[in-house]
Structure formats: C-alpha cells, structure tokens
Amino acid sequence: MENQLIIYNTLSRRKEPFRPLHAPHVGMYVCGPTVYGDPHLGHARPAITFDLLFRYLRHLGYKVRYVRNITDVGHLEHDADDGEDKIAKKARLEQLEPMEVAQYYTNRFHQAMDALNVLPPSIEPHASGHIIEQIQLVKEILDNGFAYESQGSVYFDVHKYNQQHHYGKLSGRNLDEVLNTTRELDGQEEKHNPADFALWKKAQPEHIMRWPSPWSDGFPGWHCECTAMGRKYLGSHFDIHGGGMDLVFPHHECEIAQSVASQGDDMVHYWMHNNMITINGQKMGKSLGNFITLNEFFTGQNANLAQAYSPMTIRFFILQAHYRSTVDFSNEALQAAEKGLARLMDAAAGLKRIQPAATSTVKVADLRTKCYDALNDDLNSPIVIAHLFDAAKTINNLLAGHDTITAADLQELADTFRLFCFDLLGLREEIASNAGREEAFGKVVDMLLQERMKAKANKDWATSDRIRNDLTALGFEIKDGKNHCEWKLNK
C-alpha cells in the first residue's frame, strides 16, 4: 500500500506497522453492544473509533470484512460467572420476551449509529444465533484439557492453562494478581479456582434464556461469543480485534485464553482499544446520576445538559481526542466542539464560492500529505482536524480576497478537505451546520447581494444599507470583501 499505517497493538504495547495476514483482505472484529438498554456514550466511542479505522482501511484499498457482534445472551448481572442475564432480567421485569427486549434495543442502537454516521459492519452476528458454535468451542477446550464440568456448568481451568501459557499477557497481569482481585460470588464452590470463568452455565429453573447442551440446559458464558463468532466469520487467524479499554480484562484476556486452548495458538494479530469516557471528570454511571444516553444528548432532555447536541457535534468531539486518550464530556467542551465544527462546515460551504485566479498565493499541495501522515500515525484524528482548521483559515482568506488560488490548486484543496472531513472523519455537512438551509436560500441571497453590489457601485448607499439590514434582521451575517460580499446563515 502507498500509505503505511502504524497502529498501537495492545498486546505488544507498542506501535507496529499494519501488515494484514492475507492482504488485500483484512479481517476486523469489534465488540458491539449488549442490548438491554438505550445506547450511551460508552457505545459511541468504540463505534466512531473503529468506523474511522474501517473507512481508512477501505480508502487505502483493503477489502475489509468488519464483524461487530450483538450481545443478547450471556452477559450477566454481576460478572460472566454469576448472576442474572441482563436481557433476561429486563424481560422479566417488563413482562416481555427476551428477544423482544433485544430487538427493541438493537433497533435503538442502529438508529443512534445512523445518526452518528457510523457505517454498518459487513456482518453483525447475534450471540443467541450462534449457540451451536459456542458449544463446539467449549467441547474443543474440554477435549484439550483446559476446562472441566461442574454441576452442569463448564469452567475454564485458568491455573492449568497458565502452566503452559500466559494468562494475563494482554492486560499485563499475572495469575496471583488475578486471584487477589477476584471477588467472592455465589456459585464459587463449583470452581476449582476463583479465577476460573464460565464457558457454559447451567440455567436455574427461573432462567428463561436456555439452550440444550451435552452438560445441561443452559447458556454460554459471556466470553465465548466473540471467540466463536470471530473464528466463524474471519477464520482461525485474523487481523484486528477491537473494543473499549474496559474489555481488556477480563473479556479479551479470556478470549485469548479460549482461542489458544481450543486451537493451540493466538487467533488475533492486533488488539486495539479505545480509552474511557468520563463526564465532568467522573466515570459515567447511573448511581452517580451522570448517566446520559445518546438520545438525551440529541434532544437535550437530561438535567446534566445545558442544551441539545447534534450527533455530528458528538462525533466531532470524540474525534478531537486521540482514541487512546481519555475523553471528558462537559457542556463547555461540547459547546466548544460545536463552534469548531461549525467553522469546518462553513469552510466546506465556502469552497463552492471561491473564484479561481491566474496565480496562487497559497500553498495547498502539502495538506493531503500532512493529513495522511496523521492518520497513518495510529489514527491521529486530532492532528487531521488541526490541519483542516488551517485549511479553513486558508479558505476564509481566499473568500475575503486576501489571497488567490488557481483552478488546479482550488480543486486539490476542495478534494482534500472533503476527503478527510467527510469521507474519512465521517462528518456530515447537512447535519452539522446550516448547509441545508443555505442551499435553499442561497440563490435568493446571492441575487440580493448582487443588487447590493450594484447599488454600492452606483453609490446608492440607502439601498445598499437597506439590503444589508434586512438580511441581518433575517439572521444572515454579511461580510464585505474587496470586490464581493460573503454571507452565512446564523443559528
């Protein structure tokens, strides 16, 4: 590939050149939502992070199979070993079928992703639709001696696995640390070791989500689904596995152990994780009273919000931070992002109004290279945005008549700006700004401003001022250039 992408591999803890196992084909698996509640910021960040990666890999010419799962069984109330399945609990409380709950919140998740302009994955498998594959995975681990059956449930034998392999290599933990941080939960007497995790759980009589297996009527442990579905759709070895940093341990650590225990070696080449989201410096949580869903951000219907924020403001704000850094949401930060986004959208709209000249007094040739360099450096979207702000300043100077640009340079500037702003960063002009209304009013406003220019040329100051004042009263901002007028529609 012409552009060499460097990504940070959580497993090696360093940046590495991205070299697909079967180029130009790329296999990418990202942990999707557990569909028992409305999507929130914790869903938005990995979705946007890996949407950027998906877009960029395809732009570089790779044929990407992007798999993002839906967890609709096996994610328990306390942890993956004990408690009540969250979807089953929701169904019981609301007197609904579990799949009715799962489908409702899956639809809500898709609506939020559409609003954020997150591209759909190539495949979106559901855990409940792949019970057979998960049972087969458990059988393989049992056959290889790294699991045991206990009272109808099956547990992964972490101690035995750790004697031959390294349990904890992704998170940087050793088994003693894992044992010291393992909570005492009901049902621990079924295990040989407190750190052992469930591969299959026997369902209690009141449990409504259950399937037959060689061991009991029950359901798979949370960790099984990604290993089983990743292998089914991407093969026994694939390129990228991603998700939030909160999944490094135990979920992804257990996935590595399952893949090695079942097939003898690692399944994933690169592990990528986005960092956490906080709200006003605190971790988001219902108990803290700062839990905000995406729909509440879009409508402003939450006591913690000073106003509604458009989906593109949320997307832009997330992209303003590097995916491996913490993002702290506050009204002040979101309002600043809203203003910054408006600057980019105004610049994009202004590109259409620039008139080419015989010579260029601006340099635009290096913009594309700088943006590529930033994305190639572990998807450094904040640096891309900084370069786009520099380009926006150039566009504004051209509109004001301070600089000139040739037709060829203008085409390069426009193509590069739109490529990185819209195609790769995934921003939407029609949602993020007043571009839709500007399009509707544009011809009329341009006609009035042409009449104003004629009035000024004829020194008819009364008519010139009247047109300007009337447009200002209607919400238009008018800027006089050297031999032209520029305008935009304020909120």
Coordinates of C-alpha atoms in Angstrom, one line a residue:
M1 CA 0.0 0.0 0.0
E2 CA 1.1 3.6 -0.7
N3 CA 0.4 4.8 2.8
Q4 CA 2.0 2.8 5.6
L5 CA -0.4 2.6 8.6
I6 CA 1.1 2.3 12.0
I7 CA -1.2 1.2 14.8
Y8 CA -0.8 0.6 18.5
N9 CA -1.0 -3.1 19.4
T10 CA -2.3 -3.5 23.0
L11 CA -0.8 -7.0 23.1
S12 CA 2.8 -5.8 22.3
R13 CA 2.3 -2.4 24.0
R14 CA 3.9 -0.6 21.1
K15 CA 3.1 0.9 17.7
E16 CA 3.5 -1.6 14.8
P17 CA 3.3 -1.4 11.0
F18 CA -0.1 -2.8 9.9
R19 CA 0.6 -5.8 7.8
P20 CA -2.5 -7.9 7.1
L21 CA -2.2 -11.6 7.2
H22 CA -3.9 -12.0 3.8
A23 CA -3.6 -8.6 2.0
P24 CA -5.5 -7.0 0.5
H25 CA -8.1 -8.8 2.6
V26 CA -8.5 -7.6 6.2
G27 CA -10.5 -9.2 9.0
M28 CA -11.7 -6.9 11.8
Y29 CA -13.8 -7.9 14.8
V30 CA -15.2 -5.3 17.2
C31 CA -17.2 -6.0 20.4
G32 CA -20.6 -4.5 19.9
P33 CA -23.3 -3.6 22.4
T34 CA -25.2 -5.6 25.0
V35 CA -28.7 -4.7 24.0
Y36 CA -30.6 -4.3 27.3
G37 CA -30.8 -0.5 27.4
D38 CA -30.6 2.6 25.3
P39 CA -27.2 3.3 23.7
H40 CA -25.0 5.8 25.5
L41 CA -21.6 7.4 25.2
G42 CA -19.8 4.2 26.0
H43 CA -21.3 2.7 22.8
A44 CA -20.5 5.8 20.7
R45 CA -16.7 6.0 21.3
P46 CA -15.7 2.5 20.0
A47 CA -18.3 2.7 17.2
I48 CA -16.8 6.0 16.0
T49 CA -13.2 4.9 16.6
F50 CA -13.5 1.7 14.6
D51 CA -15.7 3.4 12.0
L52 CA -12.7 5.7 11.3
L53 CA -10.4 2.7 11.0
F54 CA -12.9 0.9 8.7
R55 CA -13.2 3.9 6.5
Y56 CA -9.4 4.4 6.3
L57 CA -8.6 0.8 5.6
R58 CA -11.1 0.7 2.7
H59 CA -9.7 4.0 1.4
L60 CA -6.2 2.5 1.4
G61 CA -7.6 -0.2 -0.9
Y62 CA -8.0 -3.1 1.6
K63 CA -11.0 -5.4 1.3
V64 CA -12.3 -5.2 4.9
R65 CA -14.7 -7.7 6.5
Y66 CA -15.8 -5.9 9.5
V67 CA -17.7 -8.0 12.1
R68 CA -19.4 -6.3 15.0
N69 CA -21.4 -8.5 17.4
I70 CA -24.7 -8.0 19.3
T71 CA -24.6 -9.5 22.8
D72 CA -28.1 -10.7 23.5
V73 CA -27.3 -13.6 25.9
G74 CA -24.6 -14.5 28.4
H75 CA -23.8 -11.0 29.8
L76 CA -24.7 -11.5 33.5
E77 CA -25.7 -9.0 36.1
H78 CA -22.6 -9.4 38.4
D79 CA -20.0 -10.8 36.1
A80 CA -19.7 -13.5 33.5
D81 CA -19.8 -16.3 36.0
D82 CA -22.7 -15.5 38.3
G83 CA -26.0 -13.5 38.5
E84 CA -28.9 -13.0 36.1
D85 CA -28.6 -12.3 32.4
K86 CA -29.3 -8.6 31.9
I87 CA -31.6 -9.1 29.0
A88 CA -33.5 -11.9 30.8
K89 CA -33.8 -9.6 33.8
K90 CA -35.2 -6.8 31.7
A91 CA -37.6 -9.2 30.0
R92 CA -38.9 -10.5 33.3
L93 CA -39.4 -7.0 34.8
E94 CA -41.2 -5.7 31.8
Q95 CA -43.1 -9.0 31.0
L96 CA -41.6 -9.2 27.5
E97 CA -40.0 -12.0 25.5
P98 CA -36.1 -11.7 25.9
M99 CA -35.7 -11.4 22.1
E100 CA -38.4 -8.6 22.1
V101 CA -36.2 -6.7 24.5
A102 CA -33.0 -7.4 22.5
Q103 CA -34.7 -6.4 19.2
Y104 CA -36.0 -3.2 20.6
Y105 CA -32.7 -2.0 21.9
T106 CA -30.8 -3.3 18.8
N107 CA -33.1 -1.1 16.7
R108 CA -32.3 1.8 19.1
F109 CA -28.6 1.2 18.7
H110 CA -28.9 1.2 14.9
Q111 CA -30.8 4.4 14.9
A112 CA -28.1 6.1 17.1
M113 CA -25.3 4.7 14.8
D114 CA -27.1 6.1 11.7
A115 CA -27.4 9.5 13.4
L116 CA -23.6 9.4 14.2
N117 CA -22.9 8.4 10.6
V118 CA -21.3 5.2 11.7
L119 CA -21.1 2.8 8.7
P120 CA -22.8 -0.6 9.2
P121 CA -20.5 -3.5 9.6
S122 CA -20.1 -6.2 7.0
I123 CA -21.6 -8.8 9.4
E124 CA -23.5 -8.3 12.6
P125 CA -23.9 -11.7 14.3
H126 CA -26.0 -12.2 17.4
A127 CA -24.7 -14.3 20.3
S128 CA -28.1 -16.1 20.6
G129 CA -27.9 -17.1 16.9
H130 CA -24.5 -18.9 17.4
I131 CA -25.1 -21.2 20.4
I132 CA -24.0 -24.2 18.3
E133 CA -20.6 -22.6 17.5
Q134 CA -20.2 -21.7 21.2
I135 CA -21.0 -25.3 22.3
Q136 CA -18.4 -26.5 19.8
L137 CA -15.8 -24.1 21.2
V138 CA -16.5 -25.4 24.8
K139 CA -16.1 -29.0 23.6
E140 CA -12.7 -28.3 22.0
I141 CA -11.4 -26.7 25.2
L142 CA -12.7 -29.6 27.2
D143 CA -11.1 -32.1 24.8
N144 CA -7.8 -30.3 25.1
G145 CA -7.9 -30.5 28.9
F146 CA -8.2 -26.8 29.7
A147 CA -11.8 -26.9 31.1
Y148 CA -13.9 -29.1 33.4
E149 CA -17.5 -29.8 34.1
S150 CA -19.0 -29.0 37.5
Q151 CA -22.7 -29.5 38.4
G152 CA -23.9 -29.0 34.9
S153 CA -21.7 -25.9 34.2
V154 CA -18.3 -25.8 32.4
Y155 CA -15.4 -23.7 33.6
F156 CA -12.1 -22.7 32.1
D157 CA -9.2 -24.0 34.1
V158 CA -7.1 -20.9 34.4
H159 CA -4.4 -22.4 36.6
K160 CA -3.8 -25.3 34.2
Y161 CA -3.8 -23.0 31.2
N162 CA -1.3 -20.7 32.9
Q163 CA 1.1 -23.6 33.5
Q164 CA 1.6 -23.9 29.7
H165 CA 0.7 -20.4 28.5
H166 CA 0.5 -16.9 30.0
Y167 CA -3.0 -15.9 31.3
G168 CA -2.8 -12.2 31.6
K169 CA -0.4 -11.3 28.7
L170 CA -2.9 -8.8 27.2
S171 CA -3.6 -6.9 30.4
G172 CA -0.1 -7.3 31.9
R173 CA -1.3 -9.2 34.9
N174 CA -0.1 -12.4 36.5
L175 CA -2.3 -15.1 38.0
D176 CA -1.6 -14.1 41.6
E177 CA -2.9 -10.6 40.8
V178 CA -6.0 -12.0 39.2
L179 CA -6.6 -14.2 42.2
N180 CA -6.2 -11.2 44.6
T181 CA -8.7 -9.1 42.7
T182 CA -11.3 -11.9 42.1
R183 CA -14.5 -11.1 44.0
E184 CA -16.2 -13.7 46.2
L185 CA -19.5 -14.5 44.5
D186 CA -22.2 -17.1 44.8
G187 CA -21.5 -20.3 43.0
Q188 CA -17.8 -20.2 43.6
E189 CA -18.0 -23.6 45.2
E190 CA -18.5 -25.0 41.7
K191 CA -15.0 -23.9 40.6
H192 CA -11.6 -25.4 41.2
N193 CA -10.1 -21.9 41.3
P194 CA -11.7 -18.5 42.0
A195 CA -10.2 -17.1 38.8
D196 CA -11.8 -19.8 36.6
F197 CA -14.5 -18.4 34.3
A198 CA -17.7 -19.9 32.9
L199 CA -17.8 -21.3 29.4
W200 CA -21.3 -22.8 29.9
K201 CA -23.7 -22.1 32.8
K202 CA -26.5 -24.4 33.9
A203 CA -29.7 -22.5 33.9
Q204 CA -31.7 -22.2 37.1
P205 CA -35.4 -23.1 36.9
E206 CA -36.5 -19.5 36.7
H207 CA -34.0 -18.6 33.9
I208 CA -35.9 -18.0 30.7
M209 CA -32.9 -17.9 28.2
R210 CA -31.6 -21.5 27.9
W211 CA -30.5 -24.0 25.3
P212 CA -29.8 -27.7 25.4
S213 CA -26.1 -28.8 25.6
P214 CA -24.2 -32.0 26.4
W215 CA -23.8 -30.7 30.0
S216 CA -27.2 -29.1 30.9
D217 CA -29.9 -26.8 29.6
G218 CA -28.2 -23.5 30.0
F219 CA -26.4 -20.7 28.2
P220 CA -22.9 -19.8 27.1
G221 CA -20.6 -17.6 29.2
W222 CA -20.1 -14.1 28.0
H223 CA -16.6 -14.6 26.7
C224 CA -17.4 -17.4 24.4
E225 CA -19.4 -15.5 21.8
C226 CA -16.6 -13.3 20.3
T227 CA -14.2 -16.2 20.1
A228 CA -16.7 -18.4 18.4
M229 CA -18.2 -15.8 16.0
G230 CA -14.8 -14.3 15.2
R231 CA -13.5 -17.6 14.1
K232 CA -16.7 -18.5 12.2
Y233 CA -16.6 -15.3 10.1
L234 CA -12.9 -14.3 10.0
G235 CA -11.1 -17.7 10.3
S236 CA -8.8 -19.1 12.9
H237 CA -6.4 -16.2 12.4
F238 CA -7.5 -12.7 11.7
D239 CA -6.0 -9.2 11.8
I240 CA -7.7 -6.8 14.2
H241 CA -9.8 -7.2 17.4
G242 CA -11.1 -4.0 18.9
G243 CA -13.2 -2.6 21.7
G244 CA -13.2 -0.4 24.7
M245 CA -10.3 -0.5 27.2
D246 CA -12.7 -1.8 29.9
L247 CA -12.8 -5.0 27.9
V248 CA -9.1 -5.8 28.1
F249 CA -9.7 -7.7 31.3
P250 CA -11.4 -10.0 31.7
H251 CA -13.2 -10.2 28.4
H252 CA -10.4 -10.0 25.9
E253 CA -8.0 -11.8 28.2
C254 CA -10.4 -14.7 28.4
E255 CA -10.8 -14.6 24.6
I256 CA -7.1 -15.1 24.1
A257 CA -7.1 -18.0 26.5
Q258 CA -10.1 -19.6 24.8
S259 CA -8.5 -19.4 21.3
V260 CA -5.2 -20.8 22.5
A261 CA -6.9 -23.5 24.5
S262 CA -9.1 -24.5 21.6
Q263 CA -6.8 -24.3 18.6
G264 CA -3.3 -24.1 20.0
D265 CA -2.3 -20.5 19.1
D266 CA -3.5 -16.9 19.2
M267 CA -6.4 -16.0 16.9
V268 CA -5.8 -12.3 16.7
H269 CA -2.8 -10.4 15.3
Y270 CA -3.5 -6.8 16.5
W271 CA -5.5 -5.9 19.6
M272 CA -6.8 -2.3 19.6
H273 CA -8.6 -0.5 22.4
N274 CA -10.1 3.0 22.7
N275 CA -9.9 4.7 26.1
M276 CA -12.6 5.6 28.5
I277 CA -15.2 8.4 28.6
T278 CA -15.8 10.5 31.7
I279 CA -18.4 13.2 32.4
N280 CA -17.1 16.2 34.3
G281 CA -14.2 14.1 35.4
Q282 CA -16.3 11.2 36.8
K283 CA -16.9 7.8 35.3
M284 CA -20.4 7.6 33.8
G285 CA -22.8 5.6 35.9
K286 CA -26.5 5.6 36.9
S287 CA -25.5 5.5 40.6
L288 CA -23.6 8.8 40.2
G289 CA -26.6 10.5 38.5
N290 CA -24.5 11.4 35.4
F291 CA -25.7 8.6 33.0
I292 CA -26.6 10.2 29.7
T293 CA -27.9 8.3 26.7
L294 CA -27.2 9.3 23.2
N295 CA -30.9 10.2 22.6
E296 CA -30.7 12.5 25.6
F297 CA -27.7 14.2 24.1
F298 CA -29.5 14.6 20.8
T299 CA -32.7 16.1 22.4
G300 CA -31.1 17.8 25.4
Q301 CA -33.6 16.1 27.8
N302 CA -31.3 15.5 30.7
A303 CA -30.6 17.6 33.7
N304 CA -26.9 17.5 33.2
L305 CA -27.2 19.0 29.7
A306 CA -27.4 22.8 29.1
Q307 CA -28.7 22.2 25.6
A308 CA -29.2 19.6 22.9
Y309 CA -26.1 18.5 20.9
S310 CA -26.3 17.3 17.3
P311 CA -25.0 13.8 16.5
M312 CA -22.2 15.4 14.5
T313 CA -21.2 17.5 17.5
I314 CA -20.8 14.3 19.5
R315 CA -18.9 12.6 16.6
F316 CA -16.6 15.6 16.2
F317 CA -15.9 15.9 19.9
I318 CA -14.9 12.2 20.1
L319 CA -12.6 12.6 17.0
Q320 CA -11.0 15.7 18.6
A321 CA -9.3 13.4 21.1
H322 CA -6.9 10.6 20.1
Y323 CA -8.7 7.3 20.5
R324 CA -6.3 6.1 23.2
S325 CA -6.7 9.2 25.4
T326 CA -9.5 9.8 27.9
V327 CA -12.4 11.9 26.8
D328 CA -14.1 14.1 29.4
F329 CA -17.6 15.3 28.4
S330 CA -18.8 18.6 29.7
N331 CA -21.2 21.2 28.4
E332 CA -18.4 23.7 28.0
A333 CA -16.3 21.2 26.0
L334 CA -19.3 20.2 23.8
Q335 CA -20.2 23.8 23.1
A336 CA -16.6 24.5 22.1
A337 CA -16.7 21.4 19.8
E338 CA -20.0 22.7 18.3
K339 CA -18.3 26.0 17.4
G340 CA -15.2 24.3 16.0
L341 CA -17.4 22.0 13.9
A342 CA -19.3 25.0 12.5
R343 CA -16.0 26.5 11.4
L344 CA -15.2 23.5 9.3
M345 CA -18.7 23.3 7.9
D346 CA -18.6 27.0 7.0
A347 CA -15.3 26.4 5.3
A348 CA -16.6 23.5 3.3
A349 CA -19.6 25.5 2.1
G350 CA -17.2 28.4 1.3
L351 CA -15.2 26.2 -1.1
K352 CA -18.1 26.5 -3.5
R353 CA -17.9 30.3 -3.6
I354 CA -14.2 30.7 -4.3
Q355 CA -13.3 32.1 -7.7
P356 CA -10.1 30.8 -9.2
A357 CA -7.4 33.2 -10.3
A358 CA -4.4 33.1 -12.7
T359 CA -1.9 32.5 -9.8
S360 CA -1.8 31.0 -6.3
T361 CA -0.5 32.9 -3.3
V362 CA -1.4 29.9 -1.0
K363 CA 0.3 26.5 -0.7
V364 CA -2.1 23.6 -0.7
A365 CA 0.0 20.7 -2.0
D366 CA 1.2 19.5 1.4
L367 CA -2.3 19.4 3.1
R368 CA -3.0 15.9 1.8
T369 CA 0.4 14.6 2.8
K370 CA 0.0 16.0 6.3
C371 CA -3.4 14.5 6.8
Y372 CA -2.3 11.1 5.6
D373 CA 0.8 11.3 7.9
A374 CA -1.5 12.0 10.8
L375 CA -3.9 9.1 10.1
N376 CA -1.0 6.7 9.4
D377 CA 0.3 7.6 12.9
D378 CA -2.1 5.4 14.8
L379 CA -5.3 7.2 13.5
N380 CA -4.3 10.6 14.9
S381 CA -7.6 12.3 14.2
P382 CA -6.9 15.4 16.3
I383 CA -3.9 16.3 14.1
V384 CA -6.0 15.8 11.0
I385 CA -8.6 18.2 12.4
A386 CA -5.8 20.7 13.2
H387 CA -4.7 20.6 9.6
L388 CA -8.3 21.0 8.4
F389 CA -8.6 24.1 10.7
D390 CA -5.5 25.5 8.9
A391 CA -7.2 24.8 5.6
A392 CA -10.3 26.5 6.8
K393 CA -8.2 29.6 7.6
T394 CA -6.9 29.5 4.0
I395 CA -10.4 29.2 2.6
N396 CA -11.6 32.2 4.6
N397 CA -8.6 34.3 3.4
L398 CA -9.4 33.4 -0.2
L399 CA -13.1 34.3 0.3
A400 CA -12.0 37.7 1.8
G401 CA -9.8 38.4 -1.2
H402 CA -6.6 38.4 0.8
D403 CA -5.2 35.5 -1.2
T404 CA -5.6 34.0 -4.7
I405 CA -5.7 30.4 -6.0
T406 CA -5.6 28.7 -9.4
A407 CA -8.3 26.4 -10.5
A408 CA -6.0 23.4 -10.2
D409 CA -5.0 24.3 -6.6
L410 CA -8.6 25.0 -5.7
Q411 CA -9.6 21.6 -6.9
E412 CA -6.8 20.0 -4.9
L413 CA -7.9 22.0 -1.8
A414 CA -11.5 21.1 -2.2
D415 CA -10.9 17.4 -2.9
T416 CA -8.5 17.0 0.1
F417 CA -10.8 18.9 2.5
R418 CA -13.8 16.9 1.6
L419 CA -11.9 13.6 1.6
F420 CA -10.6 13.9 5.2
C421 CA -13.5 15.9 6.6
F422 CA -16.4 13.9 5.2
D423 CA -15.2 10.6 3.7
L424 CA -12.7 9.6 6.4
L425 CA -13.7 11.5 9.5
G426 CA -17.3 10.8 8.6
L427 CA -18.7 14.3 9.4
R428 CA -22.0 15.3 7.7
E429 CA -22.3 18.8 6.3
E430 CA -26.1 18.7 6.1
I431 CA -26.5 17.7 9.8
A432 CA -23.6 19.5 11.4
S433 CA -24.4 23.0 10.0
N434 CA -26.9 25.2 8.3
A435 CA -25.8 23.9 4.9
G436 CA -29.3 22.6 4.1
R437 CA -31.0 25.9 4.7
E438 CA -28.1 27.8 3.0
E439 CA -28.8 25.7 -0.1
A440 CA -32.5 26.6 -0.1
F441 CA -31.9 30.3 0.4
G442 CA -28.6 30.6 -1.4
K443 CA -29.8 31.7 -4.8
V444 CA -32.1 34.3 -3.4
V445 CA -29.5 35.7 -1.1
D446 CA -26.9 35.8 -3.8
M447 CA -29.3 37.7 -6.1
L448 CA -29.9 40.3 -3.3
L449 CA -26.2 40.7 -2.7
Q450 CA -25.6 41.2 -6.4
E451 CA -28.2 44.0 -6.3
R452 CA -26.4 45.4 -3.2
M453 CA -23.1 45.4 -5.1
K454 CA -24.7 47.3 -8.0
A455 CA -26.2 49.8 -5.5
K456 CA -22.8 50.3 -3.9
A457 CA -21.2 50.8 -7.4
N458 CA -23.8 53.4 -8.1
K459 CA -23.2 55.0 -4.7
D460 CA -26.8 54.2 -3.7
W461 CA -25.9 53.8 -0.1
A462 CA -29.5 53.8 1.1
T463 CA -30.4 50.7 -1.0
S464 CA -27.1 49.0 -0.1
D465 CA -27.7 49.6 3.7
R466 CA -31.4 48.5 3.4
I467 CA -30.5 45.1 1.8
R468 CA -27.8 44.5 4.4
N469 CA -30.0 45.4 7.3
D470 CA -32.9 43.4 6.1
L471 CA -30.7 40.3 5.6
T472 CA -29.2 40.8 9.0
A473 CA -32.6 41.0 10.6
L474 CA -33.5 37.7 9.0
G475 CA -30.5 36.0 10.6
F476 CA -27.9 36.3 7.8
E477 CA -24.3 37.5 8.6
I478 CA -22.9 39.7 5.7
K479 CA -19.2 40.2 5.2
D480 CA -17.9 42.7 2.6
G481 CA -14.9 41.5 0.6
K482 CA -12.7 43.5 -1.7
N483 CA -15.0 43.1 -4.8
H484 CA -17.7 40.9 -3.4
C485 CA -20.0 40.0 -0.5
E486 CA -19.9 36.8 1.6
W487 CA -22.8 35.6 3.8
K488 CA -23.7 32.8 6.1
L489 CA -26.9 31.9 8.0
N490 CA -26.6 32.1 11.8
K491 CA -28.4 29.8 14.2

